[in-house]
CSV table of C-alpha atoms in Angstrom, one decimal:
chain,number,residue,atom,x,y,z
I,80,MET,CA,12.1,3.5,-68.7
I,81,LYS,CA,13.1,0.4,-65.7
I,82,ILE,CA,16.0,-1.8,-67.2
I,83,TYR,CA,16.7,-5.4,-65.9
I,84,ARG,CA,19.8,-6.7,-65.0
I,85,ASP,CA,19.6,-10.6,-65.0
I,86,THR,CA,21.6,-14.0,-64.8
I,87,LYS,CA,21.8,-16.6,-67.5
I,88,ASN,CA,18.8,-18.6,-66.9
I,89,LYS,CA,16.8,-21.8,-68.7
I,90,GLY,CA,15.9,-21.0,-72.4
I,91,ALA,CA,12.3,-21.6,-71.0
I,92,VAL,CA,12.7,-19.2,-68.4
I,93,ASN,CA,13.9,-16.7,-70.9
I,94,MET,CA,11.3,-17.0,-72.8
I,95,ALA,CA,8.7,-16.4,-70.9
I,96,VAL,CA,10.1,-13.6,-68.9
I,97,ASP,CA,10.4,-11.7,-72.3
I,98,GLU,CA,6.9,-12.3,-72.6
I,99,TYR,CA,6.1,-11.6,-69.2
I,100,LEU,CA,8.0,-8.0,-69.9
I,101,MET,CA,6.1,-7.6,-73.1
I,102,LEU,CA,2.1,-7.8,-70.8
I,103,GLN,CA,4.2,-5.1,-68.2
I,104,SER,CA,5.0,-2.6,-70.6
I,105,ALA,CA,2.0,-2.4,-71.9
I,106,ALA,CA,0.0,-2.0,-69.0
I,107,ASP,CA,2.7,0.5,-67.9
I,108,ASN,CA,3.3,2.1,-71.4
I,109,GLU,CA,7.0,2.4,-70.9
I,110,ILE,CA,9.8,1.0,-72.4
I,111,ILE,CA,11.5,-2.0,-70.4
I,112,TRP,CA,15.4,-3.9,-71.6
I,113,ARG,CA,16.9,-7.0,-69.8
I,114,PHE,CA,19.9,-8.0,-70.0
I,115,SER,CA,20.4,-11.8,-69.7
I,116,GLY,CA,22.2,-15.2,-71.3
I,117,PRO,CA,21.5,-18.8,-72.1
I,118,LYS,CA,21.9,-21.7,-69.9
I,119,ASN,CA,21.9,-25.4,-71.3
I,120,CYS,CA,19.7,-24.2,-74.6
I,121,VAL,CA,18.8,-24.6,-78.1
I,122,TYR,CA,16.6,-21.7,-79.0
I,123,LEU,CA,14.5,-22.0,-82.9
I,124,GLY,CA,13.2,-19.8,-85.1
I,125,TYR,CA,9.1,-19.6,-84.6
I,126,PHE,CA,9.2,-20.8,-87.7
I,127,GLN,CA,11.7,-23.9,-87.8
I,128,SER,CA,10.8,-27.3,-87.2
I,129,ALA,CA,12.9,-28.9,-84.5
I,130,GLU,CA,13.9,-32.2,-85.6
I,131,GLN,CA,14.9,-31.3,-88.9
I,132,GLU,CA,17.1,-28.4,-87.6
I,133,LEU,CA,18.3,-29.8,-84.5
I,134,ASP,CA,20.6,-33.1,-83.7
I,135,LEU,CA,17.8,-34.1,-81.0
I,136,ALA,CA,19.7,-37.1,-80.2
I,137,LYS,CA,22.9,-35.3,-78.4
I,138,CYS,CA,20.0,-32.2,-77.2
I,139,TYR,CA,19.0,-35.1,-75.3
I,140,ALA,CA,22.2,-36.9,-74.1
I,141,ASP,CA,24.3,-33.1,-73.3
I,142,LYS,CA,20.6,-31.7,-71.3
I,143,ILE,CA,20.2,-29.3,-74.1
I,144,ASP,CA,16.7,-27.5,-74.3
I,145,VAL,CA,15.4,-27.1,-77.3
I,146,ILE,CA,12.8,-24.2,-77.0
I,147,ARG,CA,10.8,-21.9,-79.6
I,148,ARG,CA,11.1,-18.2,-79.8
I,149,GLN,CA,8.1,-16.5,-80.0
I,150,THR,CA,10.5,-14.7,-82.9
I,151,GLY,CA,11.6,-16.4,-85.8
I,152,GLY,CA,15.4,-16.4,-87.9
I,153,GLY,CA,17.6,-19.5,-87.3
I,154,ALA,CA,17.9,-21.9,-84.7
I,155,VAL,CA,21.4,-20.7,-82.1
I,156,TYR,CA,23.6,-21.9,-79.4
I,157,SER,CA,25.8,-20.4,-76.9
I,158,ASP,CA,26.9,-20.5,-74.1
I,159,SER,CA,28.7,-17.3,-74.0
I,160,GLU,CA,26.8,-15.0,-75.0
I,161,LEU,CA,24.9,-11.4,-73.3
I,162,THR,CA,21.0,-11.6,-74.5
I,163,TYR,CA,19.5,-8.6,-74.6
I,164,SER,CA,15.8,-8.1,-74.6
I,165,VAL,CA,13.7,-4.9,-75.2
I,166,CYS,CA,10.2,-4.2,-74.9
I,167,ILE,CA,8.5,-0.7,-76.9
I,168,PRO,CA,4.7,-0.4,-76.1
I,169,ILE,CA,3.6,0.5,-80.4
I,170,GLY,CA,2.7,4.1,-80.3
I,171,HIS,CA,6.0,5.3,-77.7
I,172,PRO,CA,7.0,8.2,-79.0
I,173,PHE,CA,10.2,6.3,-79.0
I,174,LEU,CA,9.6,4.5,-82.6
I,175,LYS,CA,10.3,7.3,-84.9
I,176,SER,CA,8.7,4.3,-86.8
I,177,LEU,CA,6.2,1.4,-86.7
I,178,GLY,CA,8.2,-0.5,-90.2
I,179,VAL,CA,10.0,-4.0,-89.5
I,180,ARG,CA,13.0,-2.8,-91.3
I,181,GLU,CA,13.0,0.7,-89.2
I,182,SER,CA,12.7,-0.4,-85.4
I,183,TYR,CA,15.4,-2.8,-86.5
I,184,GLU,CA,17.9,-0.8,-87.3
I,185,GLN,CA,16.3,1.5,-84.3
I,186,ILE,CA,17.2,-0.8,-81.8
I,187,ILE,CA,20.2,-2.4,-83.5
I,188,GLN,CA,22.1,1.1,-83.7
I,189,ILE,CA,21.7,1.4,-80.1
I,190,ILE,CA,23.2,-1.9,-79.4
I,191,ILE,CA,26.1,-1.1,-82.0
I,192,LYS,CA,26.4,2.4,-80.4
I,193,GLY,CA,27.3,0.6,-77.5
I,194,LEU,CA,29.5,-2.0,-78.5
I,195,LYS,CA,31.4,1.5,-80.4
I,196,GLN,CA,32.1,2.4,-76.4
I,197,LEU,CA,33.7,-0.5,-76.3
I,198,GLY,CA,36.3,0.2,-78.7
I,199,ILE,CA,34.3,-2.4,-81.3
I,200,LYS,CA,33.8,-0.3,-84.8
I,201,ALA,CA,30.7,-2.7,-85.7
I,202,THR,CA,27.8,-2.6,-88.9
I,203,PHE,CA,24.3,-3.2,-89.6
I,204,LYS,CA,23.5,-5.6,-92.2
I,205,PRO,CA,20.0,-5.8,-92.7
I,206,LEU,CA,17.4,-7.0,-92.2
I,207,ASN,CA,18.7,-8.3,-88.8
I,208,ASP,CA,22.6,-8.8,-88.2
I,209,ILE,CA,26.0,-7.0,-86.5
I,210,LEU,CA,28.4,-6.7,-88.2
I,211,VAL,CA,32.0,-6.3,-87.2
I,212,ASP,CA,34.6,-6.7,-90.1
I,213,GLY,CA,32.8,-8.4,-92.1
I,214,LYS,CA,31.7,-11.3,-89.1
I,215,LYS,CA,28.6,-11.9,-87.4
I,216,ILE,CA,28.1,-11.0,-84.0
I,217,SER,CA,25.0,-10.7,-83.0
I,218,GLY,CA,21.9,-12.0,-84.1
I,219,ASN,CA,18.0,-9.9,-83.3
I,220,ALA,CA,15.0,-10.6,-83.9
I,221,GLN,CA,11.8,-8.7,-83.7
I,222,THR,CA,7.8,-9.9,-82.8
I,223,ARG,CA,4.8,-7.7,-82.3
I,224,ARG,CA,2.3,-9.0,-79.8
I,225,HIS,CA,0.3,-7.9,-77.0
I,226,GLY,CA,0.4,-4.2,-78.3
I,227,VAL,CA,4.6,-4.6,-77.8
I,228,LEU,CA,7.1,-4.6,-80.1
I,229,LEU,CA,10.0,-6.9,-78.6
I,230,GLN,CA,13.5,-7.2,-79.8
I,231,HIS,CA,16.0,-9.6,-78.6
I,232,GLY,CA,19.2,-11.0,-79.8
I,233,THR,CA,22.3,-12.1,-79.1
I,234,ILE,CA,25.9,-10.3,-78.3
I,235,LEU,CA,28.6,-13.4,-78.6
I,236,MET,CA,31.4,-13.2,-76.6
I,237,ASP,CA,33.2,-16.2,-77.0
I,238,VAL,CA,33.1,-17.8,-79.8
I,239,ASP,CA,32.9,-22.0,-79.6
I,240,VAL,CA,31.9,-22.7,-83.1
I,241,ASP,CA,32.2,-26.3,-83.1
I,242,LYS,CA,30.4,-26.6,-80.1
I,243,MET,CA,27.4,-24.3,-81.4
I,244,PHE,CA,27.2,-26.4,-84.8
I,245,SER,CA,27.0,-29.1,-82.5
I,246,TYR,CA,23.7,-29.5,-82.3
I,247,LEU,CA,22.9,-28.4,-85.5
I,248,ASN,CA,22.0,-30.4,-88.5
I,249,VAL,CA,23.7,-30.0,-91.3
I,250,SER,CA,21.9,-31.2,-94.5
I,251,ASP,CA,24.9,-33.2,-95.6
I,252,GLU,CA,26.7,-34.6,-92.8
I,253,LYS,CA,30.2,-34.9,-95.0
I,254,LEU,CA,30.3,-31.0,-95.5
I,255,ARG,CA,29.8,-31.0,-91.8
I,256,ASP,CA,33.7,-30.1,-91.1
I,257,LYS,CA,33.5,-27.6,-94.7
I,258,PHE,CA,30.5,-25.9,-92.8
I,259,VAL,CA,31.7,-25.1,-89.5
I,260,LYS,CA,34.8,-24.1,-91.2
I,261,SER,CA,33.2,-21.6,-93.3
I,262,VAL,CA,30.8,-20.8,-90.2
I,263,LYS,CA,34.4,-19.9,-88.3
I,264,SER,CA,35.5,-17.4,-91.0
I,265,VAL,CA,31.8,-15.5,-90.9
I,266,VAL,CA,30.8,-15.5,-86.8
I,267,THR,CA,33.1,-13.8,-84.4
I,268,GLY,CA,32.7,-12.7,-80.9
I,269,ILE,CA,33.9,-9.6,-78.4
I,270,ASN,CA,36.4,-11.3,-76.8
I,271,HIS,CA,37.7,-12.3,-80.3
I,272,ILE,CA,38.3,-8.3,-80.6
I,273,LEU,CA,39.5,-6.9,-77.9
I,274,ASP,CA,42.6,-7.2,-76.2
I,275,VAL,CA,41.3,-8.1,-72.0
I,276,SER,CA,38.6,-10.0,-72.1
I,277,LEU,CA,35.2,-9.2,-70.9
I,278,SER,CA,33.0,-11.5,-68.3
I,279,PHE,CA,29.4,-11.5,-68.8
I,280,GLN,CA,28.8,-8.9,-65.9
I,281,ALA,CA,31.5,-6.6,-66.7
I,282,LEU,CA,29.5,-6.8,-70.6
I,283,GLN,CA,26.2,-6.6,-68.6
I,284,GLU,CA,27.6,-3.8,-66.7
I,285,HIS,CA,28.9,-2.0,-69.4
I,286,TYR,CA,25.7,-1.4,-71.2
I,287,ILE,CA,23.3,-0.9,-68.1
I,288,ALA,CA,25.7,2.2,-67.7
I,289,PHE,CA,25.7,3.2,-71.9
I,290,LEU,CA,21.6,2.8,-71.3
I,291,GLN,CA,21.7,5.0,-68.7
I,292,GLU,CA,22.8,7.6,-70.0
I,293,GLU,CA,21.5,7.3,-73.7
I,294,PHE,CA,17.8,7.2,-71.8
I,295,LYS,CA,18.5,9.9,-69.6
I,296,ALA,CA,15.5,11.6,-70.9
I,297,TYR,CA,13.7,8.9,-69.4
I,298,LYS,CA,14.9,8.6,-66.0
I,299,PRO,CA,16.3,4.4,-66.7
I,300,GLU,CA,16.1,3.5,-63.1
I,301,VAL,CA,18.3,0.0,-63.0
I,302,LEU,CA,16.5,-3.4,-61.6
I,303,ASP,CA,17.5,-6.6,-60.3
I,304,LEU,CA,15.0,-9.1,-62.3
I,305,THR,CA,13.6,-10.6,-59.2
I,306,GLU,CA,13.6,-14.5,-58.8
I,307,ALA,CA,9.8,-14.0,-57.7
I,308,LEU,CA,9.8,-12.4,-61.0
I,309,LYS,CA,10.9,-15.3,-63.1
I,310,GLU,CA,8.7,-18.0,-61.5
I,311,ALA,CA,5.5,-15.8,-61.8
I,312,ALA,CA,6.4,-15.5,-65.8
I,313,SER,CA,7.2,-19.4,-65.8
I,314,GLU,CA,3.8,-20.2,-64.1
I,315,LYS,CA,2.1,-17.5,-66.3
I,316,PHE,CA,3.4,-20.1,-70.0
I,317,VAL,CA,3.8,-23.0,-68.6
I,318,ASP,CA,1.5,-23.8,-71.0
I,319,LYS,CA,4.3,-22.4,-73.7
I,320,TYR,CA,7.1,-22.5,-73.1
I,321,PHE,CA,7.4,-25.5,-70.5
I,322,SER,CA,5.7,-27.5,-72.8
I,323,ASP,CA,6.6,-30.0,-75.4
I,324,SER,CA,3.2,-29.4,-77.8
I,325,TRP,CA,4.7,-25.2,-78.1
I,326,ASN,CA,8.3,-26.0,-78.9
I,327,PHE,CA,8.1,-29.2,-81.0
I,328,LYS,CA,5.0,-28.0,-82.6
I,329,TYR,CA,6.8,-27.8,-86.0
E,158,MET,CA,1.1,-39.3,-99.6
E,159,ASN,CA,4.2,-38.3,-101.1
E,160,VAL,CA,5.6,-35.8,-98.7
E,161,LYS,CA,8.4,-33.8,-101.0
E,162,THR,CA,10.6,-31.4,-99.4
E,163,PHE,CA,12.9,-28.0,-101.0
E,164,ASP,CA,15.1,-25.9,-99.8
E,165,TYR,CA,15.9,-22.7,-101.3
E,166,LYS,CA,18.8,-20.1,-99.8
E,167,VAL,CA,16.6,-16.8,-100.7
E,168,PRO,CA,19.5,-14.5,-102.6
E,169,GLY,CA,19.7,-12.3,-100.1
E,170,GLY,CA,16.9,-13.4,-98.1
E,171,LYS,CA,16.4,-16.4,-95.5
E,172,LEU,CA,16.0,-20.4,-96.1
E,173,LEU,CA,12.9,-21.2,-97.0
E,174,ARG,CA,12.1,-24.9,-96.6
E,175,ILE,CA,8.2,-26.2,-98.1
E,176,HIS,CA,7.1,-29.7,-97.7
E,177,ALA,CA,4.9,-30.0,-100.5
E,178,VAL,CA,1.7,-32.9,-101.7
E,179,PHE,CA,0.8,-32.7,-105.3
E,180,GLU,CA,-2.6,-34.1,-107.1
E,181,LEU,CA,-0.9,-33.5,-110.5
E,182,ASP,CA,-0.4,-29.6,-110.0
E,183,LYS,CA,-3.0,-29.1,-108.0
E,184,ILE,CA,-2.0,-28.6,-104.1
E,185,LEU,CA,-3.1,-31.4,-102.1
E,186,GLU,CA,-0.6,-30.4,-98.6
E,187,CYS,CA,2.0,-27.5,-98.1
E,188,LYS,CA,3.9,-26.4,-94.7
E,189,ILE,CA,6.3,-23.9,-94.6
E,190,PHE,CA,9.4,-23.8,-92.4
E,191,GLY,CA,12.7,-21.7,-92.4
E,192,ASP,CA,14.8,-18.8,-90.7
E,193,PHE,CA,12.4,-16.1,-91.6
E,194,PHE,CA,10.0,-13.7,-90.3
E,195,MET,CA,6.8,-13.2,-90.7
E,196,HIS,CA,4.6,-10.5,-88.8
E,197,PRO,CA,2.4,-11.9,-87.3
E,198,GLU,CA,3.9,-14.6,-87.0
E,199,GLU,CA,0.1,-17.2,-86.7
E,200,ALA,CA,-0.1,-15.9,-90.1
E,201,LYS,CA,1.9,-19.0,-91.2
E,202,GLU,CA,-1.6,-21.9,-90.9
E,203,GLY,CA,-3.5,-19.2,-92.8
E,204,LEU,CA,-1.0,-19.1,-95.6
E,205,GLU,CA,-0.5,-22.9,-96.2
E,206,ALA,CA,-4.4,-23.5,-96.0
E,207,PHE,CA,-5.0,-19.9,-98.4
E,208,LEU,CA,-2.3,-22.2,-101.0
E,209,LEU,CA,-4.5,-25.6,-100.9
E,210,GLY,CA,-6.3,-26.4,-103.3
E,211,LYS,CA,-4.9,-24.1,-106.0
E,212,THR,CA,-3.2,-25.2,-108.8
E,213,LEU,CA,0.0,-24.0,-110.5
E,214,ALA,CA,-1.6,-22.5,-112.8
E,215,GLU,CA,-3.9,-20.2,-110.5
E,216,ILE,CA,-0.7,-19.2,-108.9
E,217,ASN,CA,0.9,-16.1,-109.8
E,218,PRO,CA,2.7,-13.7,-106.8
E,219,GLU,CA,-0.2,-11.1,-107.4
E,220,LEU,CA,-2.7,-13.4,-106.1
E,221,ILE,CA,-0.7,-13.6,-103.1
E,222,ASP,CA,0.5,-10.6,-102.3
E,223,ASN,CA,-2.8,-9.8,-101.9
E,224,TYR,CA,-4.2,-12.3,-99.7
E,225,LEU,CA,-1.1,-11.1,-97.9
E,226,LEU,CA,-2.2,-7.6,-97.9
E,227,ASP,CA,-5.3,-8.5,-97.1
E,228,ASN,CA,-4.5,-10.2,-94.2
E,229,GLN,CA,-2.6,-8.0,-93.0
E,230,ILE,CA,1.0,-10.1,-93.3
E,231,GLU,CA,4.3,-9.3,-93.7
E,232,LEU,CA,7.1,-11.2,-94.5
E,233,TYR,CA,11.0,-10.5,-94.4
E,234,GLY,CA,13.1,-13.1,-96.0
E,235,PHE,CA,11.3,-14.2,-98.5
E,236,ALA,CA,8.6,-13.2,-101.3
E,237,SER,CA,5.5,-14.4,-102.6
E,238,LYS,CA,7.6,-14.9,-106.3
E,239,ASP,CA,10.4,-17.3,-103.7
E,240,LEU,CA,7.0,-19.5,-102.4
E,241,ILE,CA,6.0,-20.2,-105.7
E,242,TYR,CA,9.2,-20.9,-107.2
E,243,VAL,CA,9.4,-23.2,-104.0
E,244,LEU,CA,6.3,-25.1,-104.8
E,245,LYS,CA,7.3,-25.8,-108.3
E,246,GLN,CA,10.6,-27.1,-107.9
E,247,ILE,CA,8.9,-29.6,-106.1
E,248,TYR,CA,6.5,-29.9,-108.5
E,249,GLU,CA,8.8,-30.4,-111.1
E,250,ASN,CA,10.8,-33.0,-109.6
E,251,LEU,CA,7.9,-35.8,-107.7
């Protein structure tokens, strides 16, 4: 098993690296984790329309990249989160079930256990959310291709709901204030819960140490994700995550 | 052609948004969007194509479920009945 320590990246790079690591996971038949973060981007769910979901003029004005994920789910903008990605070859003994619901829960429970070690009591809300005191702290999404299951998700740290939703279209602009207020009451971040604020690096190191212990049997190897790997991934998927034909396909 | 849209937040599920064009009750165009999950993702276009040319009277959950089963497509966040509900809403509000 490999655990990659990564930095905050442009959204297209993150998506390209995720898919590149799926190929690596398939080739080496091993589990690969990666911890990274987004930089100046809105991620769209696979089935969402960029034009319908986003305030594209504001995205362009603020130099926010619009990047379509290879996974379903909703649009998300956050500049304060830890993103985890895990690639598991289909048929790997770690996967207790191939079922989508069951595998979501199996992976999400690991993230929840990591939160518990920080003193945060979180719960799984099917299909793909993690809640703390009824508020969402993490959204997760899964796909299967190249013979590998990829699940990636957010672990929100600081939440600025006004900014988070400033790039998203709200169907009735008059309802935006009401919408933002209602979202504020249902979303939270780690640093809103803990007495001491954690940095991106501190949370990343917490999860890396936690996984090393949790997956001791798989002899995890912790590596810094290299620029060379990012460049190779970006080159391989240049026509996908770096192209308008993908990001604006719907 | 007059494209109509209907958004439906599936209770306990995800948002389903459909753009459709009808001729009487026959589906001439159908595009499915939303924050749901579908495995494999590329199956969306096939499902849309499957619905084309069919009338609302012809479409029922069993027909769609059989298509999904035959093509090994899994939906999460909405079901066949929700798809039909949205199409009917569009048709009835033409």
